[in-house]
Amino acid sequence: MDGPGWRWVFLLNVPLALLCAPIAVRHVPESAGVKAEGRFDVLGAALGAIALALVTYALIEAESGTLLVGVSAIAGLAAAVAFVVVEKRRPHPMMPPDIFASRQFSAVNVVTLCVYAAFGGFFFLAALQLQVVVGWSALAAGTALLPTTALMLLLSARSGELGDRIGPRIPLTVGPLLCAAGMLLMLRVGPDASYATDVLPALVVLGFGMVTLVAPLTATVLASVETERAGLASGINNAAARAAGLVAVAALPLLAGMGPEAYRVPDAFDDAFRRAMVLCAGVLVVGSALAFTTVRRPAPDCRRPECRTHGSVAVPPLEAGRQRGSEAR
């Protein structure tokens, strides 16, 4: 273990929150949809959180085979079903079911589940592979993964512009395939791996895949619904991405046969890591196929300014583009 322990990293959020909160209150403009009404959906939020927590716990502890694991899994699935039922019946649900009437919105969210499940599993296990098998420190392993972030920061805006010109279908098809290729290249990373010849090429290919994919994915989500529902659409898509990553981190070690002792035995971890990378690549290929068969260019009336220029991974613009006259109609 390097330093005081990985749990301490979460304290980083505290000073950042203390700094950002007063800035947001003072400078971020308030906004609300013209149709906004009702109260916060406490029951829906609670059921969603409980379902995700119980299913994740069951996946993490599945190898123990205890009665508690089985009960948690069943209760989590029951909570998920209850969440769907409640959201259909409430007058002002947190996740209105009718938003999924958009075929494009539903398709892109399924692609999101595939893509971010693979990303979550990859970044979790790749950092451990570099430590357990290659023998690097936690700091070196984390730093080694930075090229993907650098490529995203430098090129995502241009990727969004390209997606606007050619439509989302090609980026959402090619991007996951590039990411899958990058993850398969990680199979070369073993006990004697070199950063320059083994690790970096895989991360560069993965990074270009993420650049190709992420900005058009976000723009397509925003373009598939009405302007006043852009925040809701982005929130659902972001929740799908975070949930997919969380479940993947819990489930992938189980699916790859990575037992509790594998983290202490380099050979065992290396074997499980290789199986996990193949699984992640397979999920990305499924996402690519779904995008190719279901995603189409947004309709002309959806080509709003935020759809063309916004490249954030997680959130929509603060304000929808103001339109007048025939454009607004």
Short mmCIF file of C-alpha atoms in Angstrom, two decimals:
data_model
loop_
_atom_site.label_atom_id
_atom_site.label_comp_id
_atom_site.label_asym_id
_atom_site.label_seq_id
_atom_site.Cartn_x
_atom_site.Cartn_y
_atom_site.Cartn_z
CA MET A 1 0.00 0.00 0.00
CA ASP A 2 1.31 3.45 -0.96
CA GLY A 3 0.59 6.33 1.41
CA PRO A 4 -2.20 6.34 4.00
CA GLY A 5 -4.59 4.25 1.87
CA TRP A 6 -6.87 4.67 -1.13
CA ARG A 7 -9.89 5.71 0.93
CA TRP A 8 -8.26 9.02 1.76
CA VAL A 9 -8.53 10.14 -1.86
CA PHE A 10 -12.24 10.83 -1.32
CA LEU A 11 -11.30 13.71 0.99
CA LEU A 12 -10.22 15.55 -2.15
CA ASN A 13 -13.89 16.27 -2.80
CA VAL A 14 -14.29 18.26 0.42
CA PRO A 15 -12.08 21.30 -0.31
CA LEU A 16 -13.26 21.33 -3.94
CA ALA A 17 -16.90 21.39 -2.84
CA LEU A 18 -16.21 24.14 -0.32
CA LEU A 19 -14.56 26.17 -3.07
CA CYS A 20 -17.12 25.56 -5.82
CA ALA A 21 -20.36 25.88 -3.83
CA PRO A 22 -20.14 29.64 -3.11
CA ILE A 23 -18.91 30.32 -6.66
CA ALA A 24 -21.89 28.44 -8.10
CA VAL A 25 -24.36 30.26 -5.84
CA ARG A 26 -22.96 33.63 -6.87
CA HIS A 27 -22.29 33.20 -10.59
CA VAL A 28 -24.30 30.28 -12.04
CA PRO A 29 -27.67 31.45 -13.38
CA GLU A 30 -30.81 29.68 -12.16
CA SER A 31 -32.94 27.91 -14.72
CA ALA A 32 -36.12 25.86 -14.78
CA GLY A 33 -38.13 24.15 -17.47
CA VAL A 34 -41.33 25.82 -18.52
CA LYS A 35 -43.20 22.65 -17.61
CA ALA A 36 -41.42 22.06 -14.31
CA GLU A 37 -43.83 21.18 -11.54
CA GLY A 38 -44.32 18.83 -8.61
CA ARG A 39 -41.92 17.88 -5.82
CA PHE A 40 -38.73 15.89 -5.73
CA ASP A 41 -39.43 12.17 -6.25
CA VAL A 42 -38.07 10.90 -2.93
CA LEU A 43 -39.59 7.43 -3.26
CA GLY A 44 -38.24 6.90 -6.77
CA ALA A 45 -34.76 8.08 -5.80
CA ALA A 46 -34.73 5.83 -2.72
CA LEU A 47 -35.86 2.75 -4.64
CA GLY A 48 -33.29 3.34 -7.38
CA ALA A 49 -30.46 3.77 -4.88
CA ILE A 50 -31.52 0.73 -2.84
CA ALA A 51 -31.76 -1.47 -5.93
CA LEU A 52 -28.31 -0.46 -7.15
CA ALA A 53 -26.73 -0.85 -3.71
CA LEU A 54 -28.18 -4.31 -3.05
CA VAL A 55 -27.35 -5.72 -6.47
CA THR A 56 -23.81 -4.33 -6.28
CA TYR A 57 -23.31 -5.84 -2.82
CA ALA A 58 -24.58 -9.21 -4.03
CA LEU A 59 -22.14 -9.19 -6.95
CA ILE A 60 -19.17 -8.22 -4.78
CA GLU A 61 -19.88 -10.90 -2.16
CA ALA A 62 -21.17 -13.56 -4.57
CA GLU A 63 -18.23 -15.90 -4.01
CA SER A 64 -19.00 -16.19 -0.31
CA GLY A 65 -22.25 -17.96 -1.18
CA THR A 66 -23.97 -16.85 2.03
CA LEU A 67 -27.70 -16.51 2.53
CA LEU A 68 -27.28 -12.75 2.87
CA VAL A 69 -25.93 -12.55 -0.69
CA GLY A 70 -28.96 -14.33 -2.10
CA VAL A 71 -31.37 -12.22 -0.08
CA SER A 72 -29.58 -9.03 -1.21
CA ALA A 73 -29.77 -10.04 -4.86
CA ILE A 74 -33.48 -10.86 -4.69
CA ALA A 75 -34.27 -7.71 -2.71
CA GLY A 76 -32.26 -5.59 -5.15
CA LEU A 77 -34.12 -6.96 -8.15
CA ALA A 78 -37.43 -6.48 -6.35
CA ALA A 79 -36.49 -2.85 -5.61
CA ALA A 80 -35.62 -2.35 -9.28
CA VAL A 81 -39.02 -3.68 -10.36
CA ALA A 82 -40.72 -1.50 -7.74
CA PHE A 83 -38.80 1.51 -9.06
CA VAL A 84 -40.16 0.95 -12.57
CA VAL A 85 -43.71 0.46 -11.30
CA VAL A 86 -43.57 3.55 -9.09
CA GLU A 87 -42.15 5.74 -11.87
CA LYS A 88 -44.99 4.69 -14.19
CA ARG A 89 -47.68 5.56 -11.65
CA ARG A 90 -46.40 8.77 -10.07
CA PRO A 91 -47.70 12.05 -11.53
CA HIS A 92 -44.24 13.67 -11.40
CA PRO A 93 -41.63 10.88 -11.54
CA MET A 94 -37.90 11.35 -11.30
CA MET A 95 -37.49 9.36 -14.52
CA PRO A 96 -40.59 9.83 -16.71
CA PRO A 97 -41.09 6.62 -18.73
CA ASP A 98 -42.37 8.56 -21.74
CA ILE A 99 -38.90 9.96 -22.40
CA PHE A 100 -37.96 6.51 -23.67
CA ALA A 101 -40.58 6.86 -26.41
CA SER A 102 -37.73 8.35 -28.44
CA ARG A 103 -36.15 5.33 -30.16
CA GLN A 104 -32.88 7.18 -30.58
CA PHE A 105 -32.73 8.16 -26.91
CA SER A 106 -33.36 4.58 -25.80
CA ALA A 107 -30.78 3.19 -28.24
CA VAL A 108 -28.08 5.64 -27.18
CA ASN A 109 -28.64 4.81 -23.52
CA VAL A 110 -28.17 1.11 -24.23
CA VAL A 111 -24.94 1.97 -26.04
CA THR A 112 -23.96 4.04 -23.00
CA LEU A 113 -24.49 1.05 -20.71
CA CYS A 114 -22.20 -1.10 -22.85
CA VAL A 115 -19.49 1.53 -23.25
CA TYR A 116 -19.25 2.69 -19.65
CA ALA A 117 -19.46 -0.84 -18.25
CA ALA A 118 -16.34 -1.62 -20.28
CA PHE A 119 -14.65 1.65 -19.26
CA GLY A 120 -15.38 1.09 -15.57
CA GLY A 121 -14.01 -2.44 -15.63
CA PHE A 122 -10.96 -1.46 -17.65
CA PHE A 123 -9.73 1.47 -15.56
CA PHE A 124 -10.33 -0.41 -12.30
CA LEU A 125 -8.43 -3.52 -13.36
CA ALA A 126 -5.75 -1.85 -15.50
CA ALA A 127 -4.44 0.13 -12.54
CA LEU A 128 -4.29 -3.08 -10.48
CA GLN A 129 -2.62 -5.00 -13.33
CA LEU A 130 0.16 -2.43 -13.42
CA GLN A 131 0.65 -2.77 -9.67
CA VAL A 132 0.10 -6.47 -8.98
CA VAL A 133 1.64 -7.94 -12.14
CA VAL A 134 4.04 -5.33 -13.52
CA GLY A 135 5.12 -4.22 -10.06
CA TRP A 136 4.66 -0.47 -10.32
CA SER A 137 3.66 1.77 -7.45
CA ALA A 138 0.09 3.04 -7.14
CA LEU A 139 1.24 6.53 -8.18
CA ALA A 140 3.07 5.21 -11.25
CA ALA A 141 0.11 3.05 -12.25
CA GLY A 142 -2.35 5.94 -11.96
CA THR A 143 -0.05 8.32 -13.84
CA ALA A 144 0.41 5.75 -16.61
CA LEU A 145 -3.30 5.97 -17.47
CA LEU A 146 -3.28 9.75 -17.99
CA PRO A 147 -2.85 9.71 -21.82
CA THR A 148 -6.54 8.84 -22.23
CA THR A 149 -7.53 11.90 -20.19
CA ALA A 150 -5.11 14.13 -22.11
CA LEU A 151 -6.50 13.01 -25.46
CA MET A 152 -10.05 13.62 -24.27
CA LEU A 153 -9.21 17.14 -23.13
CA LEU A 154 -7.42 18.02 -26.36
CA LEU A 155 -9.67 16.48 -29.00
CA SER A 156 -13.23 16.04 -27.71
CA ALA A 157 -14.45 19.38 -29.07
CA ARG A 158 -13.24 18.53 -32.58
CA SER A 159 -14.84 15.12 -32.29
CA GLY A 160 -18.15 16.81 -31.48
CA GLU A 161 -17.81 18.99 -34.60
CA LEU A 162 -17.08 15.93 -36.74
CA GLY A 163 -20.12 14.15 -35.33
CA ASP A 164 -22.23 17.17 -36.26
CA ARG A 165 -21.04 17.02 -39.87
CA ILE A 166 -21.30 13.29 -40.53
CA GLY A 167 -23.94 12.29 -37.97
CA PRO A 168 -23.55 10.15 -34.83
CA ARG A 169 -23.84 6.70 -36.39
CA ILE A 170 -20.23 6.38 -37.60
CA PRO A 171 -18.56 7.80 -34.44
CA LEU A 172 -20.74 5.65 -32.18
CA THR A 173 -19.87 2.60 -34.27
CA VAL A 174 -16.14 3.19 -34.80
CA GLY A 175 -15.41 4.58 -31.32
CA PRO A 176 -16.29 1.42 -29.36
CA LEU A 177 -14.32 -0.71 -31.84
CA LEU A 178 -11.22 1.43 -31.29
CA CYS A 179 -11.73 1.15 -27.53
CA ALA A 180 -12.06 -2.63 -27.86
CA ALA A 181 -8.81 -2.75 -29.83
CA GLY A 182 -7.07 -0.73 -27.12
CA MET A 183 -8.25 -3.12 -24.42
CA LEU A 184 -7.09 -6.13 -26.42
CA LEU A 185 -3.68 -4.47 -26.79
CA MET A 186 -3.51 -4.48 -22.99
CA LEU A 187 -3.14 -8.26 -23.23
CA ARG A 188 0.52 -7.53 -24.01
CA VAL A 189 1.00 -6.00 -20.56
CA GLY A 190 2.62 -8.68 -18.42
CA PRO A 191 5.34 -9.03 -15.77
CA ASP A 192 8.09 -7.49 -17.93
CA ALA A 193 5.96 -4.89 -19.68
CA SER A 194 7.50 -1.71 -21.03
CA TYR A 195 5.49 1.48 -20.80
CA ALA A 196 6.62 2.81 -24.19
CA THR A 197 6.05 -0.36 -26.21
CA ASP A 198 3.28 -2.18 -24.31
CA VAL A 199 1.19 0.15 -22.14
CA LEU A 200 1.26 3.44 -24.05
CA PRO A 201 0.14 2.09 -27.46
CA ALA A 202 -2.90 0.45 -25.85
CA LEU A 203 -3.83 3.65 -24.03
CA VAL A 204 -3.39 5.80 -27.14
CA VAL A 205 -5.71 3.56 -29.17
CA LEU A 206 -8.20 3.49 -26.30
CA GLY A 207 -7.95 7.26 -25.94
CA PHE A 208 -8.67 7.88 -29.63
CA GLY A 209 -11.65 5.55 -29.32
CA MET A 210 -12.98 7.54 -26.37
CA VAL A 211 -12.41 10.81 -28.24
CA THR A 212 -14.32 9.47 -31.24
CA LEU A 213 -17.18 8.23 -29.08
CA VAL A 214 -17.90 10.37 -26.03
CA ALA A 215 -18.73 13.83 -27.39
CA PRO A 216 -21.06 12.53 -30.15
CA LEU A 217 -22.69 10.26 -27.58
CA THR A 218 -23.53 13.19 -25.31
CA ALA A 219 -24.68 15.37 -28.23
CA THR A 220 -26.92 12.60 -29.56
CA VAL A 221 -28.59 12.20 -26.17
CA LEU A 222 -29.36 15.93 -26.07
CA ALA A 223 -30.53 16.00 -29.67
CA SER A 224 -32.96 13.11 -29.23
CA VAL A 225 -35.35 14.99 -26.90
CA GLU A 226 -37.03 18.39 -26.70
CA THR A 227 -34.94 21.34 -25.55
CA GLU A 228 -36.74 21.67 -22.21
CA ARG A 229 -35.95 18.01 -21.41
CA ALA A 230 -32.23 18.23 -22.21
CA GLY A 231 -31.30 18.33 -18.51
CA LEU A 232 -33.45 15.29 -17.77
CA ALA A 233 -32.01 13.40 -20.75
CA SER A 234 -28.45 14.18 -19.75
CA GLY A 235 -29.17 13.18 -16.14
CA ILE A 236 -30.60 9.81 -17.18
CA ASN A 237 -27.67 9.18 -19.52
CA ASN A 238 -25.16 10.15 -16.85
CA ALA A 239 -26.88 7.90 -14.30
CA ALA A 240 -26.80 5.02 -16.79
CA ALA A 241 -23.07 5.56 -17.32
CA ARG A 242 -22.27 5.68 -13.59
CA ALA A 243 -24.46 2.67 -12.80
CA ALA A 244 -22.90 0.66 -15.62
CA GLY A 245 -19.41 1.39 -14.35
CA LEU A 246 -20.34 0.55 -10.77
CA VAL A 247 -21.95 -2.78 -11.65
CA ALA A 248 -19.06 -3.67 -13.97
CA VAL A 249 -16.49 -3.11 -11.23
CA ALA A 250 -18.50 -5.40 -8.97
CA ALA A 251 -19.32 -8.07 -11.56
CA LEU A 252 -16.22 -8.26 -13.78
CA PRO A 253 -13.88 -9.86 -11.21
CA LEU A 254 -16.55 -12.51 -10.60
CA LEU A 255 -17.05 -13.17 -14.32
CA ALA A 256 -13.30 -13.32 -14.95
CA GLY A 257 -12.72 -15.77 -12.09
CA MET A 258 -10.71 -13.29 -10.06
CA GLY A 259 -10.91 -14.71 -6.53
CA PRO A 260 -9.94 -12.82 -3.36
CA GLU A 261 -6.41 -14.27 -3.41
CA ALA A 262 -5.74 -13.24 -7.02
CA TYR A 263 -4.84 -9.74 -5.86
CA ARG A 264 -1.87 -11.23 -4.01
CA VAL A 265 -0.76 -13.73 -6.70
CA PRO A 266 0.57 -12.01 -9.84
CA ASP A 267 0.14 -15.02 -12.14
CA ALA A 268 -3.46 -15.61 -11.07
CA PHE A 269 -4.31 -11.93 -11.42
CA ASP A 270 -2.69 -11.76 -14.85
CA ASP A 271 -4.77 -14.69 -16.11
CA ALA A 272 -8.00 -13.18 -14.77
CA PHE A 273 -7.09 -9.74 -16.17
CA ARG A 274 -6.70 -11.19 -19.65
CA ARG A 275 -10.12 -12.82 -19.46
CA ALA A 276 -11.60 -9.55 -18.20
CA MET A 277 -10.12 -7.54 -21.09
CA VAL A 278 -11.65 -9.95 -23.60
CA LEU A 279 -15.02 -9.58 -21.86
CA CYS A 280 -14.76 -5.76 -21.91
CA ALA A 281 -13.82 -5.79 -25.60
CA GLY A 282 -16.79 -8.05 -26.33
CA VAL A 283 -19.18 -5.66 -24.56
CA LEU A 284 -17.81 -2.78 -26.63
CA VAL A 285 -18.34 -4.73 -29.86
CA VAL A 286 -21.95 -5.30 -28.79
CA GLY A 287 -22.31 -1.55 -28.18
CA SER A 288 -20.83 -0.81 -31.61
CA ALA A 289 -23.26 -3.19 -33.29
CA LEU A 290 -26.20 -1.63 -31.45
CA ALA A 291 -25.12 1.84 -32.52
CA PHE A 292 -24.73 0.79 -36.14
CA THR A 293 -28.17 -0.79 -36.30
CA THR A 294 -30.19 1.69 -34.23
CA VAL A 295 -28.64 5.17 -34.23
CA ARG A 296 -29.43 7.65 -36.98
CA ARG A 297 -28.66 11.30 -37.60
CA PRO A 298 -30.80 13.58 -35.38
CA ALA A 299 -33.80 15.11 -37.13
CA PRO A 300 -33.32 18.68 -38.47
CA ASP A 301 -35.48 20.18 -35.72
CA CYS A 302 -33.10 18.69 -33.14
CA ARG A 303 -29.98 20.40 -34.46
CA ARG A 304 -29.94 23.01 -31.72
CA PRO A 305 -26.80 24.96 -30.70
CA GLU A 306 -26.19 22.79 -27.65
CA CYS A 307 -26.33 19.66 -29.84
CA ARG A 308 -23.69 21.04 -32.20
CA THR A 309 -21.17 22.59 -29.83
CA HIS A 310 -21.53 20.91 -26.45
CA GLY A 311 -18.87 18.29 -25.68
CA SER A 312 -19.15 17.61 -21.97
CA VAL A 313 -19.22 13.99 -20.90
CA ALA A 314 -21.68 14.39 -18.05
CA VAL A 315 -23.95 17.43 -18.22
CA PRO A 316 -25.97 19.55 -20.66
CA PRO A 317 -25.48 23.31 -21.14
CA LEU A 318 -26.68 25.55 -18.35
CA GLU A 319 -29.16 27.25 -20.65
CA ALA A 320 -30.78 25.98 -23.82
CA GLY A 321 -30.18 28.09 -26.94
CA ARG A 322 -32.66 30.94 -27.19
CA GLN A 323 -34.49 30.88 -30.50
CA ARG A 324 -36.93 33.26 -32.13
CA GLY A 325 -39.44 33.28 -34.94
CA SER A 326 -39.69 30.32 -37.29
CA GLU A 327 -36.62 28.68 -35.74
CA ALA A 328 -38.32 28.52 -32.36
CA ARG A 329 -41.49 27.11 -33.93
#
